[in-house]
């Protein structure tokens, strides 16, 4: 199932201006547009860090009315493509949702195989409700589905799932990620999450993002640290007990 090849989009040059430095920086890459977030400012400020992966995303973003995107990537990084979910994702979604090791920190219970289509439908409803939601992560070189990363809205009054409209001033978007076990340990989660974070800031103007991570979820804590998030309060989620609120740093750059 992971054998298709993907042609890279045409190369364009975009200009990034760091708010801390009025001097523009130009670079090229195999994407339609790039976003460089706060962690990558150091890449250009220090030549010694030039090997850090640069985050990229396409400017064609999903909307409530755009379900015709098919397999088109909304976001791209050096190795990954992120797109909207589809009912055709049932098999790779099942690999994720029916694995106890994956679901241990995602509510604690596996999803019965016959209920996987309902989960995908729920992912798509989140896009309809708020124009944000989970992306499917693919490896660009072979279009193998690795997992998902995206945004989920919480109502902080009871730490329940909600929508931006229903939660109002109590709405808190969370940046989350989950990979199938076969793809752990390769840095994919960090790469995907960084791209989603940049997209959320630039395309959805979501400046205050958190990640909710169980105290014993060491792997996700390491991802959060690489994203330069900081652990703050501990809260009790309605479906999975205690979680530490990791606050993401503010954006310091923008795309021109």
Tab-separated table of C-alpha atoms in Angstrom:
chain	number	residue	atom	x	y	z
A	1	UNK	CA	0.000	0.000	0.000
A	2	UNK	CA	3.049	2.266	0.403
A	3	UNK	CA	4.537	1.979	-3.074
A	4	UNK	CA	3.231	5.013	-4.988
A	5	UNK	CA	5.670	7.702	-6.090
A	6	UNK	CA	4.980	11.419	-5.789
A	7	UNK	CA	6.198	14.126	-8.139
A	8	UNK	CA	7.510	17.135	-6.259
A	9	UNK	CA	5.803	20.505	-6.853
A	10	UNK	CA	7.647	23.147	-8.812
A	11	UNK	CA	10.318	25.134	-7.003
A	12	UNK	CA	9.515	28.659	-5.937
A	13	UNK	CA	11.403	31.210	-3.911
A	14	UNK	CA	9.661	32.937	-1.020
A	15	UNK	CA	10.828	35.643	1.312
A	16	UNK	CA	10.799	35.304	5.083
A	17	UNK	CA	11.176	38.320	7.355
A	18	UNK	CA	11.947	37.675	11.001
A	19	UNK	CA	10.295	40.166	13.278
A	20	UNK	CA	13.550	40.344	15.205
A	21	UNK	CA	15.540	41.306	12.098
A	22	UNK	CA	14.374	43.522	9.244
A	23	UNK	CA	16.756	41.854	6.773
A	24	UNK	CA	14.874	39.424	4.506
A	25	UNK	CA	16.207	35.920	3.923
A	26	UNK	CA	15.666	34.091	0.641
A	27	UNK	CA	15.885	30.381	0.030
A	28	UNK	CA	14.662	27.717	-2.361
A	29	UNK	CA	13.008	24.373	-1.884
A	30	UNK	CA	10.695	21.795	-3.508
A	31	UNK	CA	7.479	23.446	-2.352
A	32	UNK	CA	5.085	26.161	-3.403
A	33	UNK	CA	5.766	28.179	-0.250
A	34	UNK	CA	7.701	27.857	2.977
A	35	UNK	CA	7.005	28.948	6.533
A	36	UNK	CA	9.919	29.233	8.930
A	37	UNK	CA	8.814	29.314	12.551
A	38	UNK	CA	10.519	30.439	15.749
A	39	UNK	CA	12.684	27.340	16.076
A	40	UNK	CA	14.051	27.843	12.572
A	41	UNK	CA	14.969	31.520	12.998
A	42	UNK	CA	18.116	30.233	14.654
A	43	UNK	CA	18.863	28.209	11.517
A	44	UNK	CA	19.477	31.388	9.551
A	45	UNK	CA	20.992	33.322	12.468
A	46	UNK	CA	23.637	30.668	13.051
A	47	UNK	CA	25.383	28.864	10.161
A	48	UNK	CA	26.233	26.045	12.549
A	49	UNK	CA	22.521	25.201	12.727
A	50	UNK	CA	21.928	25.283	8.982
A	51	UNK	CA	21.317	21.544	8.892
A	52	UNK	CA	18.089	21.800	10.885
A	53	UNK	CA	15.023	20.806	8.806
A	54	UNK	CA	13.124	23.760	7.335
A	55	UNK	CA	9.360	23.729	7.557
A	56	UNK	CA	7.265	24.204	4.444
A	57	UNK	CA	3.619	24.461	3.585
A	58	UNK	CA	1.554	24.932	0.467
A	59	UNK	CA	-0.618	28.027	0.241
A	60	UNK	CA	-3.624	26.031	-0.997
A	61	UNK	CA	-5.326	25.367	2.339
A	62	UNK	CA	-8.521	23.419	3.072
A	63	UNK	CA	-11.824	25.198	3.672
A	64	UNK	CA	-15.253	24.053	4.700
A	65	UNK	CA	-16.387	24.028	1.073
A	66	UNK	CA	-13.292	22.348	-0.356
A	67	UNK	CA	-13.721	18.597	-0.069
A	68	UNK	CA	-12.558	18.124	-3.666
A	69	UNK	CA	-8.915	18.336	-2.632
A	70	UNK	CA	-8.528	14.580	-2.941
A	71	UNK	CA	-4.937	13.595	-2.211
A	72	UNK	CA	-3.574	17.122	-2.611
A	73	UNK	CA	-1.100	18.129	0.053
A	74	UNK	CA	-2.019	21.148	2.131
A	75	UNK	CA	1.304	21.155	4.002
A	76	UNK	CA	4.718	19.870	3.052
A	77	UNK	CA	7.985	19.448	4.924
A	78	UNK	CA	11.285	18.062	3.740
A	79	UNK	CA	10.007	14.478	4.050
A	80	UNK	CA	6.275	14.682	4.669
A	81	UNK	CA	3.023	15.696	3.029
A	82	UNK	CA	-0.068	16.510	5.095
A	83	UNK	CA	-3.584	16.393	3.665
A	84	UNK	CA	-7.204	16.219	4.753
A	85	UNK	CA	-8.569	12.849	5.868
A	86	UNK	CA	-10.684	10.792	3.503
A	87	UNK	CA	-12.997	7.773	3.890
A	88	UNK	CA	-10.376	5.947	1.819
A	89	UNK	CA	-8.026	6.198	4.833
A	90	UNK	CA	-9.836	3.421	6.669
A	91	UNK	CA	-6.998	0.865	6.499
A	92	UNK	CA	-4.136	3.098	7.714
A	93	UNK	CA	-6.443	4.691	10.288
A	94	UNK	CA	-7.253	1.231	11.615
A	95	UNK	CA	-3.538	0.499	12.036
A	96	UNK	CA	-3.363	3.532	14.289
A	97	UNK	CA	-6.655	3.305	16.151
A	98	UNK	CA	-6.688	-0.425	16.920
A	99	UNK	CA	-3.164	-0.541	18.370
A	100	UNK	CA	-3.160	-0.498	22.206
A	101	UNK	CA	0.366	0.975	22.292
A	102	UNK	CA	-0.738	3.936	20.172
A	103	UNK	CA	-4.058	4.459	21.940
A	104	UNK	CA	-2.606	4.233	25.441
A	105	UNK	CA	-2.337	8.025	25.607
A	106	UNK	CA	-5.255	8.818	23.277
A	107	UNK	CA	-8.144	8.041	25.571
A	108	UNK	CA	-6.758	4.686	26.639
A	109	UNK	CA	-9.044	2.435	24.613
A	110	UNK	CA	-8.620	0.976	21.149
A	111	UNK	CA	-11.283	1.672	18.534
A	112	UNK	CA	-13.094	-1.442	17.275
A	113	UNK	CA	-12.270	-2.039	13.631
A	114	UNK	CA	-15.890	-1.594	12.555
A	115	UNK	CA	-15.992	1.873	14.178
A	116	UNK	CA	-12.962	3.286	12.340
A	117	UNK	CA	-15.130	4.914	9.598
A	118	UNK	CA	-17.002	6.799	12.355
A	119	UNK	CA	-13.721	8.225	13.654
A	120	UNK	CA	-12.754	9.422	10.180
A	121	UNK	CA	-16.195	11.035	9.827
A	122	UNK	CA	-15.601	12.786	13.171
A	123	UNK	CA	-12.246	14.108	11.924
A	124	UNK	CA	-13.977	15.560	8.874
A	125	UNK	CA	-16.746	17.119	10.979
A	126	UNK	CA	-14.096	19.037	12.890
A	127	UNK	CA	-12.924	20.572	9.634
A	128	UNK	CA	-16.523	21.505	8.810
A	129	UNK	CA	-17.109	23.075	12.223
A	130	UNK	CA	-13.941	25.123	12.724
A	131	UNK	CA	-11.928	24.901	9.501
A	132	UNK	CA	-9.222	23.203	11.557
A	133	UNK	CA	-8.741	19.566	12.422
A	134	UNK	CA	-6.460	16.569	11.964
A	135	UNK	CA	-4.239	16.122	8.930
A	136	UNK	CA	-3.219	12.731	7.569
A	137	UNK	CA	0.589	12.456	7.479
A	138	UNK	CA	2.149	10.830	4.434
A	139	UNK	CA	5.785	10.181	3.607
A	140	UNK	CA	6.253	12.077	0.358
A	141	UNK	CA	8.653	9.677	-1.334
A	142	UNK	CA	6.175	6.790	-1.364
A	143	UNK	CA	2.883	8.280	-0.053
A	144	UNK	CA	2.838	5.825	2.822
A	145	UNK	CA	0.417	6.976	5.551
A	146	UNK	CA	2.305	7.376	8.832
A	147	UNK	CA	-0.323	8.794	11.180
A	148	UNK	CA	-2.061	12.066	11.899
A	149	UNK	CA	-1.254	15.510	13.292
A	150	UNK	CA	-3.465	18.534	13.687
A	151	UNK	CA	-5.611	20.692	15.913
A	152	UNK	CA	-8.353	19.869	18.404
A	153	UNK	CA	-10.463	22.453	20.260
A	154	UNK	CA	-10.937	22.035	24.004
A	155	UNK	CA	-13.356	23.827	26.328
A	156	UNK	CA	-11.175	24.626	29.323
A	157	UNK	CA	-14.157	24.846	31.709
A	158	UNK	CA	-14.272	21.048	31.847
A	159	UNK	CA	-11.498	20.065	29.455
A	160	UNK	CA	-13.948	18.534	27.005
A	161	UNK	CA	-13.865	18.482	23.210
A	162	UNK	CA	-15.692	21.431	21.706
A	163	UNK	CA	-15.766	23.924	18.847
A	164	UNK	CA	-14.472	27.476	18.682
A	165	UNK	CA	-18.039	28.803	18.559
A	166	UNK	CA	-19.415	26.688	21.406
A	167	UNK	CA	-16.489	27.216	23.784
A	168	UNK	CA	-16.146	30.920	23.015
A	169	UNK	CA	-13.512	32.611	25.166
A	170	UNK	CA	-12.891	29.257	26.873
A	171	UNK	CA	-11.774	27.638	23.601
A	172	UNK	CA	-8.200	26.355	23.570
A	173	UNK	CA	-6.768	24.774	20.387
A	174	UNK	CA	-4.404	21.878	21.002
A	175	UNK	CA	-1.636	20.739	18.664
A	176	UNK	CA	-1.531	16.948	18.710
A	177	UNK	CA	0.077	14.062	16.846
A	178	UNK	CA	-0.018	10.265	16.655
A	179	UNK	CA	1.995	7.861	14.512
A	180	UNK	CA	1.558	4.187	13.743
A	181	UNK	CA	4.021	2.155	15.780
A	182	UNK	CA	6.043	1.128	12.724
A	183	UNK	CA	7.008	4.768	12.185
A	184	UNK	CA	8.090	5.745	15.690
A	185	UNK	CA	11.570	7.082	16.299
A	186	UNK	CA	12.240	8.702	12.916
A	187	UNK	CA	11.426	12.306	13.837
A	188	UNK	CA	8.214	12.368	11.808
A	189	UNK	CA	6.036	13.611	14.680
A	190	UNK	CA	8.234	16.653	15.315
A	191	UNK	CA	8.439	17.463	11.610
A	192	UNK	CA	4.680	17.216	11.084
A	193	UNK	CA	3.753	19.070	14.275
A	194	UNK	CA	6.087	21.960	13.477
A	195	UNK	CA	4.479	22.379	10.058
A	196	UNK	CA	0.951	22.289	11.497
A	197	UNK	CA	1.944	24.847	14.115
A	198	UNK	CA	3.243	27.217	11.454
A	199	UNK	CA	0.088	26.773	9.377
A	200	UNK	CA	-2.155	27.359	12.405
A	201	UNK	CA	-0.408	30.629	13.180
A	202	UNK	CA	-0.174	31.993	9.665
A	203	UNK	CA	-3.342	30.690	8.007
A	204	UNK	CA	-5.720	30.434	10.970
A	205	UNK	CA	-4.267	33.170	13.217
A	206	UNK	CA	-4.142	30.824	16.216
A	207	UNK	CA	-1.402	32.338	18.335
A	208	UNK	CA	-1.870	30.476	21.610
A	209	UNK	CA	-1.364	26.748	21.144
A	210	UNK	CA	-0.865	23.993	23.676
A	211	UNK	CA	-0.214	20.262	23.652
A	212	UNK	CA	-1.806	18.040	26.301
A	213	UNK	CA	0.540	15.204	27.244
A	214	UNK	CA	0.159	12.495	29.883
A	215	UNK	CA	2.797	12.675	32.641
A	216	UNK	CA	4.226	9.278	31.639
A	217	UNK	CA	4.148	9.839	27.865
A	218	UNK	CA	7.885	10.361	27.558
A	219	UNK	CA	7.998	10.120	23.749
A	220	UNK	CA	5.519	12.980	23.252
A	221	UNK	CA	7.261	15.022	25.925
A	222	UNK	CA	10.455	14.759	23.857
A	223	UNK	CA	8.576	15.939	20.772
A	224	UNK	CA	7.216	18.907	22.732
A	225	UNK	CA	10.701	19.775	23.943
A	226	UNK	CA	12.034	19.718	20.384
A	227	UNK	CA	9.212	22.112	19.485
A	228	UNK	CA	10.386	24.332	22.360
A	229	UNK	CA	7.104	23.983	24.219
A	230	UNK	CA	7.209	24.436	28.002
A	231	UNK	CA	5.339	22.315	30.609
A	232	UNK	CA	2.980	24.403	32.755
A	233	UNK	CA	-0.177	23.311	34.589
A	234	UNK	CA	-1.603	19.841	35.071
A	235	UNK	CA	-5.289	19.419	34.207
A	236	UNK	CA	-7.795	16.575	34.253
A	237	UNK	CA	-9.220	15.656	30.850
A	238	UNK	CA	-12.744	14.280	30.591
A	239	UNK	CA	-11.657	11.111	28.781
A	240	UNK	CA	-8.135	10.216	29.860
A	241	UNK	CA	-7.249	11.610	33.282
A	242	UNK	CA	-4.349	13.924	34.064
A	243	UNK	CA	-2.371	15.724	31.372
A	244	UNK	CA	0.356	18.323	31.478
A	245	UNK	CA	-0.323	21.504	29.510
A	246	UNK	CA	2.694	22.224	27.290
A	247	UNK	CA	2.603	25.833	26.075
A	248	UNK	CA	4.099	26.506	22.651
A	249	UNK	CA	6.278	29.575	22.126
A	250	UNK	CA	4.857	32.571	20.288
A	251	UNK	CA	5.546	32.987	16.578
A	252	UNK	CA	8.350	35.371	15.673
A	253	UNK	CA	8.131	35.289	11.880
A	254	UNK	CA	5.742	35.632	8.988
A	255	UNK	CA	5.569	34.786	5.312
A	256	UNK	CA	5.600	37.616	2.792
